[in-house]
Amino acid sequence: MVLEAGVKPYLHTLFSEPCLDKSGKLVGVIVDGKSGRGVIRAKYFVDATGDGDLCYRMCFETYESPRRQPPTTCVYLEGWDSERFHDLLKAHRHEFNIPEGYAWGAKIPGTEIYMLAGTRIYGVNCADINDLTKAEIEGRRQIRAMMDLVRKYGGDYKMGLVSLPATVAIRETRHVKCQYQISDEDAMTGRLFHDAIANGSYRLDTHHQDKPGLTFKYLDGTEVYERTGYPREIGRWRDVTPVNPTFYQVPLRALIPQNSTNVIIAGRMLDASEIAFSGIRVMVNMNQTGEAAGVAAYLALHKNISVSELSSEDVRQTLTKGGSIII
Ligand SMILES: Cc1cc2nc3c(=O)[nH]c(=O)nc-3n(C[C@H](O)[C@H](O)[C@H](O)COP(=O)(O)OP(=O)(O)OC[C@H]3O[C@@H](n4cnc5c(N)ncnc54)[C@H](O)[C@@H]3O)c2cc1C
């Protein structure tokens, strides 16, 4: 699809530094890759690095949540048996120094292979190279420890490691201060925005940094604390109401960094407070921010205007023409 659209991809290429003209305007990005160092020049840029690397190095204001969601190394396994695995883990995880986190997984459709997202690496900031290195090593150590634990105590239960992913999976690092920060209340009450470019219905889902497990907050006011191997704790974060919102929205302003003329963001570095981010961060929502950022960059280029001058109605109409559901 990328090639069919006439886009020139650069694989195995990392953004390193912004390239500014004398007036301080971003005119290119310095990249490092197999052929060494180079510059990709452009008029408009979309920062989709997850960590907001471009915005950070442009010295745009960024911030981090004090309880940033921890990363996880996933794994493909064969011979998965949820009950036996979790019983063994609960009984012996201390011996193998496996921290208690939250385990989620599913069979890969059409196969007997199980994808487990079951490690948890606490206290690391994956936008920092030292912490990212530590997280990469620790995530793999935890997988190895799980395999060793099953080998030692599993008896006739055999679990095989099929493959590891190329990198640790990162839930959250920096956020970029934008024209608007989506507040927890905005998401929890399903606030509608005049410049909405994305709609999400995934429950608010906080993987805890300061305790095991995760907390789901549903738009109907239900709250569920889940900790693998323990009963669910079900409560409410607000009283019962006759009508509940069924979705929340992402406004275009949460993708336009403050003081930016030609940089837009897409993805998990968007401007959202802690609980709002916990639901908005999922793929179906991030895809919508990517599409909106691309359309916004196209319109700004076409009209030769700053991204701060964009008409959100133009962006919404163009998205609608492209088949997006814009409410
Ligand atoms: C363990 C785990 C389980 C999850 N489970 C689910 C789930 O079940 N369902 C769901 O919908 N969501 C899930 N999520 C959330 C969701 O996957 C992420 O929030 C989402 O993928 C973030 O998308 P993104 O494009 O913003 O960031 P990322 O997916 O992190 O993509 C950023 C990309 O930028 C690249 N990059 C970074 N820095 C640079 C640079 N300097 N130069 C060039 N490239 C760079 C990275 O290599 C990466 O490819 C999960 C997340 C994690 C970590």
mmCIF file of N, CA and C in Angstrom, residues 74-165:
data_model
loop_
_atom_site.group_PDB
_atom_site.id
_atom_site.type_symbol
_atom_site.label_atom_id
_atom_site.label_comp_id
_atom_site.label_asym_id
_atom_site.label_seq_id
_atom_site.Cartn_x
_atom_site.Cartn_y
_atom_site.Cartn_z
ATOM 1 N N CYS A 74 6.942 -9.392 24.747
ATOM 2 C CA CYS A 74 5.975 -10.442 24.392
ATOM 3 C C CYS A 74 6.751 -11.679 23.918
ATOM 4 N N VAL A 75 6.032 -12.774 23.744
ATOM 5 C CA VAL A 75 6.703 -14.008 23.293
ATOM 6 C C VAL A 75 5.683 -14.915 22.608
ATOM 7 N N TYR A 76 6.140 -15.677 21.641
ATOM 8 C CA TYR A 76 5.320 -16.724 21.031
ATOM 9 C C TYR A 76 5.714 -18.055 21.659
ATOM 10 N N LEU A 77 4.689 -18.803 22.099
ATOM 11 C CA LEU A 77 4.952 -20.071 22.794
ATOM 12 C C LEU A 77 4.162 -21.202 22.157
ATOM 13 N N GLU A 78 4.668 -22.418 22.298
ATOM 14 C CA GLU A 78 3.845 -23.578 21.943
ATOM 15 C C GLU A 78 3.627 -24.411 23.205
ATOM 16 N N GLY A 79 2.532 -25.178 23.215
ATOM 17 C CA GLY A 79 2.204 -26.004 24.373
ATOM 18 C C GLY A 79 1.623 -25.198 25.518
ATOM 19 N N TRP A 80 0.968 -24.089 25.208
ATOM 20 C CA TRP A 80 0.456 -23.212 26.259
ATOM 21 C C TRP A 80 -0.686 -23.869 27.045
ATOM 22 N N ASP A 81 -0.596 -23.786 28.365
ATOM 23 C CA ASP A 81 -1.691 -24.241 29.234
ATOM 24 C C ASP A 81 -1.816 -23.193 30.339
ATOM 25 N N SER A 82 -2.817 -22.358 30.197
ATOM 26 C CA SER A 82 -2.937 -21.174 31.053
ATOM 27 C C SER A 82 -2.950 -21.537 32.542
ATOM 28 N N GLU A 83 -3.782 -22.533 32.888
ATOM 29 C CA GLU A 83 -3.940 -22.868 34.302
ATOM 30 C C GLU A 83 -2.623 -23.378 34.897
ATOM 31 N N ARG A 84 -1.993 -24.306 34.174
ATOM 32 C CA ARG A 84 -0.745 -24.884 34.713
ATOM 33 C C ARG A 84 0.353 -23.832 34.785
ATOM 34 N N PHE A 85 0.430 -23.007 33.717
ATOM 35 C CA PHE A 85 1.479 -21.983 33.707
ATOM 36 C C PHE A 85 1.312 -21.030 34.888
ATOM 37 N N HIS A 86 0.089 -20.533 35.083
ATOM 38 C CA HIS A 86 -0.099 -19.528 36.134
ATOM 39 C C HIS A 86 0.033 -20.126 37.534
ATOM 40 N N ASP A 87 -0.364 -21.403 37.684
ATOM 41 C CA ASP A 87 -0.154 -22.059 38.993
ATOM 42 C C ASP A 87 1.343 -22.164 39.287
ATOM 43 N N LEU A 88 2.093 -22.582 38.268
ATOM 44 C CA LEU A 88 3.546 -22.715 38.456
ATOM 45 C C LEU A 88 4.184 -21.359 38.746
ATOM 46 N N LEU A 89 3.739 -20.350 37.986
ATOM 47 C CA LEU A 89 4.320 -19.010 38.143
ATOM 48 C C LEU A 89 4.047 -18.476 39.554
ATOM 49 N N LYS A 90 2.825 -18.659 39.998
ATOM 50 C CA LYS A 90 2.454 -18.154 41.330
ATOM 51 C C LYS A 90 3.296 -18.841 42.412
ATOM 52 N N ALA A 91 3.524 -20.128 42.235
ATOM 53 C CA ALA A 91 4.245 -20.888 43.265
ATOM 54 C C ALA A 91 5.744 -20.580 43.275
ATOM 55 N N HIS A 92 6.320 -20.303 42.133
ATOM 56 C CA HIS A 92 7.796 -20.265 42.056
ATOM 57 C C HIS A 92 8.391 -18.963 41.518
ATOM 58 N N ARG A 93 7.559 -17.950 41.246
ATOM 59 C CA ARG A 93 8.121 -16.779 40.566
ATOM 60 C C ARG A 93 9.206 -16.071 41.393
ATOM 61 N N HIS A 94 9.099 -16.144 42.732
ATOM 62 C CA HIS A 94 10.118 -15.473 43.553
ATOM 63 C C HIS A 94 11.492 -16.077 43.320
ATOM 64 N N GLU A 95 11.538 -17.420 43.219
ATOM 65 C CA GLU A 95 12.831 -18.097 43.009
ATOM 66 C C GLU A 95 13.497 -17.615 41.719
ATOM 67 N N PHE A 96 12.653 -17.290 40.723
ATOM 68 C CA PHE A 96 13.196 -16.892 39.417
ATOM 69 C C PHE A 96 13.175 -15.376 39.216
ATOM 70 N N ASN A 97 12.874 -14.664 40.287
ATOM 71 C CA ASN A 97 12.867 -13.202 40.241
ATOM 72 C C ASN A 97 11.991 -12.673 39.093
ATOM 73 N N ILE A 98 10.786 -13.230 39.020
ATOM 74 C CA ILE A 98 9.841 -12.754 38.003
ATOM 75 C C ILE A 98 8.836 -11.850 38.705
ATOM 76 N N PRO A 99 8.860 -10.541 38.406
ATOM 77 C CA PRO A 99 7.950 -9.639 39.115
ATOM 78 C C PRO A 99 6.508 -9.900 38.741
ATOM 79 N N GLU A 100 5.630 -9.626 39.677
ATOM 80 C CA GLU A 100 4.216 -9.806 39.377
ATOM 81 C C GLU A 100 3.744 -8.634 38.526
ATOM 82 N N GLY A 101 3.095 -8.940 37.421
ATOM 83 C CA GLY A 101 2.617 -7.867 36.552
ATOM 84 C C GLY A 101 1.215 -8.143 36.112
ATOM 85 N N TYR A 102 1.062 -8.361 34.829
ATOM 86 C CA TYR A 102 -0.239 -8.740 34.302
ATOM 87 C C TYR A 102 0.007 -9.554 33.049
ATOM 88 N N ALA A 103 -0.669 -10.700 32.930
ATOM 89 C CA ALA A 103 -0.444 -11.551 31.758
ATOM 90 C C ALA A 103 -1.695 -11.594 30.896
ATOM 91 N N TRP A 104 -1.505 -11.305 29.648
ATOM 92 C CA TRP A 104 -2.596 -11.386 28.669
ATOM 93 C C TRP A 104 -2.057 -12.133 27.471
ATOM 94 N N GLY A 105 -2.910 -12.878 26.800
ATOM 95 C CA GLY A 105 -2.433 -13.562 25.606
ATOM 96 C C GLY A 105 -3.573 -14.097 24.776
ATOM 97 N N ALA A 106 -3.226 -14.633 23.612
ATOM 98 C CA ALA A 106 -4.231 -15.209 22.710
ATOM 99 C C ALA A 106 -3.516 -16.095 21.711
ATOM 100 N N LYS A 107 -4.275 -17.080 21.197
ATOM 101 C CA LYS A 107 -3.714 -17.919 20.139
ATOM 102 C C LYS A 107 -3.656 -17.124 18.843
ATOM 103 N N ILE A 108 -2.590 -17.291 18.092
ATOM 104 C CA ILE A 108 -2.508 -16.645 16.780
ATOM 105 C C ILE A 108 -3.478 -17.390 15.870
ATOM 106 N N PRO A 109 -4.427 -16.683 15.271
ATOM 107 C CA PRO A 109 -5.461 -17.363 14.491
ATOM 108 C C PRO A 109 -4.877 -18.331 13.464
ATOM 109 N N GLY A 110 -5.484 -19.512 13.404
ATOM 110 C CA GLY A 110 -5.059 -20.511 12.416
ATOM 111 C C GLY A 110 -3.829 -21.287 12.831
ATOM 112 N N THR A 111 -3.339 -21.073 14.064
ATOM 113 C CA THR A 111 -2.151 -21.792 14.539
ATOM 114 C C THR A 111 -2.405 -22.286 15.965
ATOM 115 N N GLU A 112 -1.466 -23.068 16.466
ATOM 116 C CA GLU A 112 -1.526 -23.491 17.873
ATOM 117 C C GLU A 112 -0.551 -22.654 18.706
ATOM 118 N N ILE A 113 -0.018 -21.604 18.082
ATOM 119 C CA ILE A 113 0.976 -20.770 18.784
ATOM 120 C C ILE A 113 0.256 -19.721 19.633
ATOM 121 N N TYR A 114 0.781 -19.550 20.840
ATOM 122 C CA TYR A 114 0.172 -18.617 21.782
ATOM 123 C C TYR A 114 1.068 -17.393 21.947
ATOM 124 N N MET A 115 0.460 -16.206 21.836
ATOM 125 C CA MET A 115 1.219 -14.971 22.082
ATOM 126 C C MET A 115 0.947 -14.556 23.524
ATOM 127 N N LEU A 116 2.011 -14.492 24.317
ATOM 128 C CA LEU A 116 1.869 -14.091 25.720
ATOM 129 C C LEU A 116 2.492 -12.712 25.919
ATOM 130 N N ALA A 117 1.691 -11.788 26.433
ATOM 131 C CA ALA A 117 2.227 -10.493 26.876
ATOM 132 C C ALA A 117 2.225 -10.588 28.399
ATOM 133 N N GLY A 118 3.298 -11.153 28.955
ATOM 134 C CA GLY A 118 3.234 -11.516 30.372
ATOM 135 C C GLY A 118 4.422 -11.078 31.206
ATOM 136 N N THR A 119 5.330 -10.301 30.612
ATOM 137 C CA THR A 119 6.427 -9.778 31.445
ATOM 138 C C THR A 119 6.070 -8.347 31.841
ATOM 139 N N ARG A 120 6.790 -7.837 32.818
ATOM 140 C CA ARG A 120 6.566 -6.430 33.191
ATOM 141 C C ARG A 120 7.874 -5.861 33.691
ATOM 142 N N ILE A 121 8.243 -4.724 33.109
ATOM 143 C CA ILE A 121 9.526 -4.107 33.468
ATOM 144 C C ILE A 121 9.212 -2.761 34.118
ATOM 145 N N TYR A 122 9.426 -2.736 35.411
ATOM 146 C CA TYR A 122 9.051 -1.545 36.182
ATOM 147 C C TYR A 122 10.188 -0.512 36.192
ATOM 148 N N GLY A 123 9.801 0.741 36.346
ATOM 149 C CA GLY A 123 10.760 1.802 36.651
ATOM 150 C C GLY A 123 11.719 2.165 35.536
ATOM 151 N N VAL A 124 11.325 1.959 34.292
ATOM 152 C CA VAL A 124 12.215 2.344 33.180
ATOM 153 C C VAL A 124 11.522 3.374 32.293
ATOM 154 N N ASN A 125 12.339 4.246 31.738
ATOM 155 C CA ASN A 125 11.858 5.238 30.778
ATOM 156 C C ASN A 125 12.450 4.871 29.418
ATOM 157 N N CYS A 126 11.646 4.283 28.559
ATOM 158 C CA CYS A 126 12.176 3.736 27.294
ATOM 159 C C CYS A 126 12.515 4.807 26.267
ATOM 160 N N ALA A 127 12.388 6.090 26.622
ATOM 161 C CA ALA A 127 12.894 7.144 25.742
ATOM 162 C C ALA A 127 14.355 7.452 26.079
ATOM 163 N N ASP A 128 14.894 6.758 27.061
ATOM 164 C CA ASP A 128 16.281 6.945 27.482
ATOM 165 C C ASP A 128 17.066 5.689 27.081
ATOM 166 N N ILE A 129 18.192 5.857 26.412
ATOM 167 C CA ILE A 129 18.892 4.695 25.841
ATOM 168 C C ILE A 129 19.386 3.720 26.913
ATOM 169 N N ASN A 130 19.774 4.238 28.079
ATOM 170 C CA ASN A 130 20.231 3.327 29.135
ATOM 171 C C ASN A 130 19.071 2.497 29.677
ATOM 172 N N ASP A 131 17.944 3.166 29.887
ATOM 173 C CA ASP A 131 16.769 2.442 30.386
ATOM 174 C C ASP A 131 16.213 1.498 29.320
ATOM 175 N N LEU A 132 16.271 1.930 28.068
ATOM 176 C CA LEU A 132 15.753 1.076 26.986
ATOM 177 C C LEU A 132 16.593 -0.196 26.875
ATOM 178 N N THR A 133 17.895 -0.044 27.017
ATOM 179 C CA THR A 133 18.794 -1.209 26.989
ATOM 180 C C THR A 133 18.471 -2.136 28.162
ATOM 181 N N LYS A 134 18.293 -1.510 29.336
ATOM 182 C CA LYS A 134 17.979 -2.284 30.541
ATOM 183 C C LYS A 134 16.651 -3.039 30.349
ATOM 184 N N ALA A 135 15.674 -2.347 29.772
ATOM 185 C CA ALA A 135 14.349 -2.953 29.574
ATOM 186 C C ALA A 135 14.437 -4.125 28.600
ATOM 187 N N GLU A 136 15.214 -3.938 27.539
ATOM 188 C CA GLU A 136 15.360 -5.006 26.536
ATOM 189 C C GLU A 136 15.945 -6.260 27.181
ATOM 190 N N ILE A 137 16.971 -6.062 27.987
ATOM 191 C CA ILE A 137 17.641 -7.203 28.632
ATOM 192 C C ILE A 137 16.745 -7.825 29.695
ATOM 193 N N GLU A 138 16.104 -6.982 30.494
ATOM 194 C CA GLU A 138 15.264 -7.491 31.573
ATOM 195 C C GLU A 138 14.034 -8.241 31.042
ATOM 196 N N GLY A 139 13.446 -7.737 29.963
ATOM 197 C CA GLY A 139 12.278 -8.418 29.380
ATOM 198 C C GLY A 139 12.655 -9.816 28.916
ATOM 199 N N ARG A 140 13.810 -9.929 28.261
ATOM 200 C CA ARG A 140 14.262 -11.236 27.775
ATOM 201 C C ARG A 140 14.657 -12.143 28.942
ATOM 202 N N ARG A 141 15.232 -11.528 29.978
ATOM 203 C CA ARG A 141 15.581 -12.337 31.154
ATOM 204 C C ARG A 141 14.314 -12.940 31.769
ATOM 205 N N GLN A 142 13.259 -12.158 31.822
ATOM 206 C CA GLN A 142 12.014 -12.666 32.411
ATOM 207 C C GLN A 142 11.429 -13.817 31.585
ATOM 208 N N ILE A 143 11.540 -13.719 30.253
ATOM 209 C CA ILE A 143 11.046 -14.824 29.399
ATOM 210 C C ILE A 143 11.883 -16.078 29.685
ATOM 211 N N ARG A 144 13.194 -15.895 29.722
ATOM 212 C CA ARG A 144 14.090 -17.032 29.996
ATOM 213 C C ARG A 144 13.749 -17.654 31.362
ATOM 214 N N ALA A 145 13.491 -16.784 32.320
ATOM 215 C CA ALA A 145 13.167 -17.275 33.664
ATOM 216 C C ALA A 145 11.862 -18.073 33.657
ATOM 217 N N MET A 146 10.886 -17.628 32.884
ATOM 218 C CA MET A 146 9.616 -18.383 32.791
ATOM 219 C C MET A 146 9.859 -19.762 32.178
ATOM 220 N N MET A 147 10.695 -19.803 31.151
ATOM 221 C CA MET A 147 10.990 -21.089 30.498
ATOM 222 C C MET A 147 11.715 -22.006 31.496
ATOM 223 N N ASP A 148 12.680 -21.454 32.225
ATOM 224 C CA ASP A 148 13.444 -22.249 33.205
ATOM 225 C C ASP A 148 12.529 -22.769 34.308
ATOM 226 N N LEU A 149 11.594 -21.902 34.720
ATOM 227 C CA LEU A 149 10.664 -22.282 35.793
ATOM 228 C C LEU A 149 9.810 -23.478 35.359
ATOM 229 N N VAL A 150 9.288 -23.423 34.136
ATOM 230 C CA VAL A 150 8.442 -24.533 33.657
ATOM 231 C C VAL A 150 9.294 -25.794 33.491
ATOM 232 N N ARG A 151 10.521 -25.617 33.001
ATOM 233 C CA ARG A 151 11.410 -26.792 32.839
ATOM 234 C C ARG A 151 11.691 -27.449 34.193
ATOM 235 N N LYS A 152 11.892 -26.617 35.228
ATOM 236 C CA LYS A 152 12.271 -27.163 36.532
ATOM 237 C C LYS A 152 11.089 -27.785 37.273
ATOM 238 N N TYR A 153 9.918 -27.120 37.216
ATOM 239 C CA TYR A 153 8.802 -27.575 38.060
ATOM 240 C C TYR A 153 7.601 -28.114 37.280
ATOM 241 N N GLY A 154 7.664 -28.055 35.935
ATOM 242 C CA GLY A 154 6.485 -28.400 35.117
ATOM 243 C C GLY A 154 6.193 -29.886 35.032
ATOM 244 N N GLY A 155 7.137 -30.761 35.411
ATOM 245 C CA GLY A 155 6.908 -32.210 35.281
ATOM 246 C C GLY A 155 6.703 -32.573 33.819
ATOM 247 N N ASP A 156 5.531 -33.167 33.534
ATOM 248 C CA ASP A 156 5.271 -33.560 32.142
ATOM 249 C C ASP A 156 4.753 -32.392 31.294
ATOM 250 N N TYR A 157 4.613 -31.233 31.897
ATOM 251 C CA TYR A 157 4.142 -30.065 31.130
ATOM 252 C C TYR A 157 5.326 -29.435 30.386
ATOM 253 N N LYS A 158 5.238 -29.469 29.057
ATOM 254 C CA LYS A 158 6.315 -28.916 28.231
ATOM 255 C C LYS A 158 5.816 -27.659 27.519
ATOM 256 N N MET A 159 6.590 -26.613 27.639
ATOM 257 C CA MET A 159 6.233 -25.367 26.940
ATOM 258 C C MET A 159 7.444 -24.957 26.100
ATOM 259 N N GLY A 160 7.234 -24.701 24.816
ATOM 260 C CA GLY A 160 8.361 -24.372 23.941
ATOM 261 C C GLY A 160 8.344 -22.910 23.519
ATOM 262 N N LEU A 161 9.539 -22.323 23.437
ATOM 263 C CA LEU A 161 9.646 -20.940 22.976
ATOM 264 C C LEU A 161 9.745 -20.951 21.450
ATOM 265 N N VAL A 162 8.789 -20.320 20.793
ATOM 266 C CA VAL A 162 8.789 -20.291 19.322
ATOM 267 C C VAL A 162 9.608 -19.105 18.828
ATOM 268 N N SER A 163 9.317 -17.916 19.342
ATOM 269 C CA SER A 163 10.139 -16.761 18.944
ATOM 270 C C SER A 163 9.928 -15.576 19.873
ATOM 271 N N LEU A 164 10.908 -14.709 19.843
ATOM 272 C CA LEU A 164 10.851 -13.447 20.594
ATOM 273 C C LEU A 164 10.700 -12.308 19.596
ATOM 274 N N PRO A 165 10.063 -11.215 19.992
ATOM 275 C CA PRO A 165 9.956 -10.067 19.090
ATOM 276 C C PRO A 165 11.303 -9.352 18.968
#
